[in-house]
Short mmCIF file of C-alpha atoms and ligand atoms in Angstrom, two decimals:
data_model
loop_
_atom_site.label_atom_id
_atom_site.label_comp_id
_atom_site.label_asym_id
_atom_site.label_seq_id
_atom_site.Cartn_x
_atom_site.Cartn_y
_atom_site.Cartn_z
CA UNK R 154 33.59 1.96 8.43
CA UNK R 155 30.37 0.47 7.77
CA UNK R 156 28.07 2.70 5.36
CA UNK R 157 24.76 4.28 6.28
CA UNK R 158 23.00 3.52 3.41
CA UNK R 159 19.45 5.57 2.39
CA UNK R 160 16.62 3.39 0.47
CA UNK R 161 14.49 5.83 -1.53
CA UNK R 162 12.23 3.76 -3.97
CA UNK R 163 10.30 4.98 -6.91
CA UNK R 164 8.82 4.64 -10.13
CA UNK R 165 10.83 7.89 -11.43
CA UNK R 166 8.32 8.14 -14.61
CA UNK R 167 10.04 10.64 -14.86
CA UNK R 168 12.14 11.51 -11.93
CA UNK R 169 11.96 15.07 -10.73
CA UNK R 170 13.59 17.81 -8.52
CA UNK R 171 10.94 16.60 -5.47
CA UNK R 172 12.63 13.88 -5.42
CA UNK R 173 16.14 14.89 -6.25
CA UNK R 174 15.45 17.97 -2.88
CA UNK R 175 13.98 14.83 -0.83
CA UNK R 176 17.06 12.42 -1.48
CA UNK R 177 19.75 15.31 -0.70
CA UNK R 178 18.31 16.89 2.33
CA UNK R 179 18.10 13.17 3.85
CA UNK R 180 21.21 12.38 2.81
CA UNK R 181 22.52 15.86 5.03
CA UNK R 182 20.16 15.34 7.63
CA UNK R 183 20.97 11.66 8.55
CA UNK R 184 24.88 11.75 7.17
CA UNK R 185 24.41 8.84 4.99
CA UNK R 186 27.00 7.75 2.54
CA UNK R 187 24.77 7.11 -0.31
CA UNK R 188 21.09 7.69 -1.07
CA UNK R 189 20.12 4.24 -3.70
CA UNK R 190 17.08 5.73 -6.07
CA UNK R 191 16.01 2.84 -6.98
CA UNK R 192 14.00 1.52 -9.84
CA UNK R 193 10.76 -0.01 -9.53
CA UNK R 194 10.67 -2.60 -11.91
CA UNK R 195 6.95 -4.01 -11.54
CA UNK R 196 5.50 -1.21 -9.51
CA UNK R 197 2.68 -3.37 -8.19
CA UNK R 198 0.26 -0.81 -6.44
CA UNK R 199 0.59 1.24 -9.81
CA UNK R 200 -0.14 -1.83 -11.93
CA UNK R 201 -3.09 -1.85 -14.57
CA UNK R 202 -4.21 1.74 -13.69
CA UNK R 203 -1.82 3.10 -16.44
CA UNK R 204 1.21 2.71 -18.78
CA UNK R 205 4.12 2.85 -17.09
CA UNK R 206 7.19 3.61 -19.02
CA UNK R 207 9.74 0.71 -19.93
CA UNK R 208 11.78 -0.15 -16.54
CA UNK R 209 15.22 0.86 -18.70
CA UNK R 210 13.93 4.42 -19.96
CA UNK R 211 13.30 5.19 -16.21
CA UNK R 212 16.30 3.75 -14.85
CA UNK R 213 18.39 6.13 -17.67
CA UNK R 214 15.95 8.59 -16.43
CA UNK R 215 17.24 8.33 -12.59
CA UNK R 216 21.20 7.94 -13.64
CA UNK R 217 21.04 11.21 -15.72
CA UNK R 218 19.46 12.65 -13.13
CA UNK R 219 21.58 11.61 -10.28
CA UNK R 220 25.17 11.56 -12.65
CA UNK R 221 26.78 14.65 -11.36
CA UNK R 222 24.97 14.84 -7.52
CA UNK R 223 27.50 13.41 -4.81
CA UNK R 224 26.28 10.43 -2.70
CA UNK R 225 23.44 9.63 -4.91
CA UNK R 226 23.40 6.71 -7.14
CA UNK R 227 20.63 4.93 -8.86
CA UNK R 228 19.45 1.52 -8.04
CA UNK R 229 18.52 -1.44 -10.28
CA UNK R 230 18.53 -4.40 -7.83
CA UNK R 231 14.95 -4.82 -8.74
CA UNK R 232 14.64 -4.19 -12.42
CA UNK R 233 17.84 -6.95 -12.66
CA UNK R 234 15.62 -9.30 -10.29
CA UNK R 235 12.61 -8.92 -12.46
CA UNK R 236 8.72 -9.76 -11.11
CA UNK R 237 7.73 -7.10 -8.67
CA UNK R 238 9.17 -5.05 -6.63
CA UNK R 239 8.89 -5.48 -2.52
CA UNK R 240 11.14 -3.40 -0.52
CA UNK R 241 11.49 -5.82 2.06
CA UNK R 242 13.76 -7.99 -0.90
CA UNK R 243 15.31 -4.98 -1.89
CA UNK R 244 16.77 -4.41 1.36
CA UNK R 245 18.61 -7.82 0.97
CA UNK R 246 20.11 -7.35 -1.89
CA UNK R 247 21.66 -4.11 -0.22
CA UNK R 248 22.27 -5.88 3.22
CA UNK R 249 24.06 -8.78 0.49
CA UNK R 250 26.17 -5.73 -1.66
CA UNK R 251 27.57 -3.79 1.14
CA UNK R 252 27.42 -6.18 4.14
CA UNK R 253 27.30 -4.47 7.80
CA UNK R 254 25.66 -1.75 6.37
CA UNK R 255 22.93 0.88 8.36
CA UNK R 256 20.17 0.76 6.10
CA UNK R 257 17.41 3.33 5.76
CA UNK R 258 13.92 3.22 4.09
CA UNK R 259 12.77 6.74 2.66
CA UNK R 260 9.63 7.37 1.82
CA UNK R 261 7.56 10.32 1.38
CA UNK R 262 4.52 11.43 3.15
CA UNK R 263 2.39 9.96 0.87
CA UNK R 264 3.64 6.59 1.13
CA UNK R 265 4.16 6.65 4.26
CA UNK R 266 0.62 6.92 5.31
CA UNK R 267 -0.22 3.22 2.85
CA UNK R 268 3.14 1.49 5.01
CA UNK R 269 0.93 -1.26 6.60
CA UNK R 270 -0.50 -2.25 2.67
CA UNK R 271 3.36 -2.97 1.66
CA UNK R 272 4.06 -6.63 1.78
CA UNK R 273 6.08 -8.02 4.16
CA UNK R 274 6.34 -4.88 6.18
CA UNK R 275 6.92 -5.71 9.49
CA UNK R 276 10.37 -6.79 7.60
CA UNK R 277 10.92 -3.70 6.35
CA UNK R 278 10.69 -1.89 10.01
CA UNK R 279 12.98 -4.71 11.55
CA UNK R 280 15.67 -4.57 8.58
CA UNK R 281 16.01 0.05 8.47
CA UNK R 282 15.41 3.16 10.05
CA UNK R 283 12.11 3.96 8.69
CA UNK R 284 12.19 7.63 7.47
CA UNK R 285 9.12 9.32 6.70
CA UNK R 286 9.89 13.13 4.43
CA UNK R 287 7.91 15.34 5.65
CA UNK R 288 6.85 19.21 5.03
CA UNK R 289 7.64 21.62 7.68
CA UNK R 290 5.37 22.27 9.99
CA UNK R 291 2.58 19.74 8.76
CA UNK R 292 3.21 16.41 10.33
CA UNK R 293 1.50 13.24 9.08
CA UNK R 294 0.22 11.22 11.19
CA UNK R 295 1.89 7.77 11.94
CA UNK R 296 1.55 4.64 13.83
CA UNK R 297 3.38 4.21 16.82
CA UNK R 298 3.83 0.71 16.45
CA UNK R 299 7.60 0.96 14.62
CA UNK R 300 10.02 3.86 15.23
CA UNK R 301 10.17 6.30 12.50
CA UNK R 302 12.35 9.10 11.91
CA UNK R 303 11.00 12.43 10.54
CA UNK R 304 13.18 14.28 8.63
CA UNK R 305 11.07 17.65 7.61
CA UNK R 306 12.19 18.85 3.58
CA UNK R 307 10.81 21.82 1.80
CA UNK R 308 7.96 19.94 0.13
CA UNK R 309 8.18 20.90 -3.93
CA UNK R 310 4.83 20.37 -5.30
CA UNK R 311 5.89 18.44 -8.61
CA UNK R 312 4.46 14.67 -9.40
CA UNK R 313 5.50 12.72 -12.16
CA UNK R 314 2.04 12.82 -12.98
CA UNK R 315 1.48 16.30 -13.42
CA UNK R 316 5.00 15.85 -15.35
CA UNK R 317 3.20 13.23 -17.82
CA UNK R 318 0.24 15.26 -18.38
CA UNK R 319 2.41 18.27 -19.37
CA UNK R 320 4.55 15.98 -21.83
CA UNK R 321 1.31 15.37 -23.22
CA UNK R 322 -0.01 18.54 -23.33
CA UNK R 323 3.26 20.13 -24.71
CA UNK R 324 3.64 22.68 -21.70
CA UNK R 325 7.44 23.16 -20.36
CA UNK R 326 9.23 20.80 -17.83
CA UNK R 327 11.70 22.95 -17.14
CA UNK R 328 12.67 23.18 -14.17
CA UNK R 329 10.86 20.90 -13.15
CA UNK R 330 12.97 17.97 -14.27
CA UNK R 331 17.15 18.15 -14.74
CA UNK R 332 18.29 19.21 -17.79
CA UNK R 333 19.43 15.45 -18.65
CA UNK R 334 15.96 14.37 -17.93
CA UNK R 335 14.86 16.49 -20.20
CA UNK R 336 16.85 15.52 -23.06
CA UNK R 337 16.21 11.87 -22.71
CA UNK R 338 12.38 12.58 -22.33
CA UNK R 339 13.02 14.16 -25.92
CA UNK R 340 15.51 11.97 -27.84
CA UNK R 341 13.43 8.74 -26.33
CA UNK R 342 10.11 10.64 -27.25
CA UNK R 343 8.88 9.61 -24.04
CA UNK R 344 5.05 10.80 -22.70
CA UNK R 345 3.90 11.55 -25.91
CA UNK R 346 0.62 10.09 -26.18
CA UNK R 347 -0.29 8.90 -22.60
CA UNK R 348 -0.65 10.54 -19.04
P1 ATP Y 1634 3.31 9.55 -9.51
O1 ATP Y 1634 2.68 10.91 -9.67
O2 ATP Y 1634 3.39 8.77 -10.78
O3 ATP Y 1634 2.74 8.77 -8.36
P2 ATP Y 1634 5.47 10.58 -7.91
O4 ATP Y 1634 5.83 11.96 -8.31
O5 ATP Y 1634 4.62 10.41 -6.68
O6 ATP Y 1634 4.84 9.82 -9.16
P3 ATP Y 1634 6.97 8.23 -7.26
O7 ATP Y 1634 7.97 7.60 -8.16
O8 ATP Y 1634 5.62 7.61 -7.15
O9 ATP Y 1634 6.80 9.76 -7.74
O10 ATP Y 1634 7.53 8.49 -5.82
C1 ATP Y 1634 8.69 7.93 -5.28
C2 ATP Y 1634 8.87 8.47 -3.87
O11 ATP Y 1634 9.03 9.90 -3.93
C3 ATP Y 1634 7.67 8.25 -2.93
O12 ATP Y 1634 8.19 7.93 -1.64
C4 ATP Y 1634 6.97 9.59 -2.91
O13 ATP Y 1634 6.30 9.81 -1.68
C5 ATP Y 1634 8.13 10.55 -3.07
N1 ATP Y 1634 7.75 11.82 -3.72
C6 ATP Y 1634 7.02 11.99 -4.83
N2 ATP Y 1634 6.90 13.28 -5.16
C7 ATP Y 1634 7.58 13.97 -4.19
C8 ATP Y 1634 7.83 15.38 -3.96
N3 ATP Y 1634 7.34 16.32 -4.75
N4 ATP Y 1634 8.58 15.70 -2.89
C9 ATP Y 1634 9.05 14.73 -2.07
N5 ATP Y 1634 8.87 13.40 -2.24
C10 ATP Y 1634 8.14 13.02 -3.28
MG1 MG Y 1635 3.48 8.71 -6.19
#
């Protein structure tokens, strides 16, 4: 049996339970085999507006979070690539490691709604399902020029940049994060001195 194969792409600095709720519920919603996290190496929209945290920390980051959650695995296609990350390449390295496959872009709300500015695009909407997360009862508004498929998820208002700020700040991120998470944010002595 071919897999169905979910695409969720991130910077995970740090990875939280938003996205850990989004990747599950997709998962059960569209019966896909495996939900790829994966890595942004060079997140190039990000780029120059802050430190971002060494590709490795946040790839150990996204396998301690996803270590004991079935059908979740974390990607680093892109970080072993190098140069920046498009998710129209990324989805050839999957279609080249599990040929045959049903691929599926994720992306959340916010993402979704800056599609058109991702390179190569049109690629992206001939090569998956397009699957835009979105909070019950508040749907964004898309273009009707590529199929998408809405999957509505209990929208957890947690950023990784509200997570940074509290590192900073020395409030808790429990909770917020996994356990693991946590511990590697500590024993790494990561978001210390930036947000
Ligand atoms: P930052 O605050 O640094 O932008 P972030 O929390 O938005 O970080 P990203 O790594 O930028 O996390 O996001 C990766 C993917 O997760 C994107 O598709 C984004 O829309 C989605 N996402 C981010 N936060 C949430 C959340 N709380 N619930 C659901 N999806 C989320
Ligand atoms: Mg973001």
């Amino acid at each position: 049996m071919p897999l169905r194969i979910g695409l969720f792409g991130g910077t995970f600095d740090p990875p939280h339970v938003g996205h850990l709720v989004t990747a599950v519920n997709v998962r059960h919603a569209l019966a896909l085999d495996l939900v790829v996290l994966m890595v942004a190496n060079v997140p190039w929209q990000k780029e120059g507006s802050r430190p971002i945290t060494p590709a490795l920390d946040r790839l150990a980051m996204v396998e301690a979070a996803v270590a004991d959650v079935p059908g979740l695995v974390a990607g680093r296609a892109e970080i072993d690539h190098g140069g920046p990350s498009y998710t129209a390449d990324t989805l050839g390295f999957l279609a080249q490691e599990h040929p045959g496959a049903t691929l599926f872009t994720i992306v959340g709300d916010d993402a979704a709604a800056g599609f058109e500015t991702w390179q190569r695009y049109t690629e992206v909407a001939h090569h998956s399902h397009l699957v835009v997360v979105d909070r019950p009862g508040d749907p964004v508004a898309l273009p009707d020029s590529y199929p998408w498929i809405r999957v509505e998820v209990p929208r957890l208002e947690v950023s990784s940049t509200d997570l940074r700020a509290r590192c900073v700040d020395g409030r808790p991120l429990d909770y917020l994060v996994t356990q693991p998470v946590l511990d590697l944010i500590a024993e790494r002595g990561l978001y210390r001195e930036t947000a």
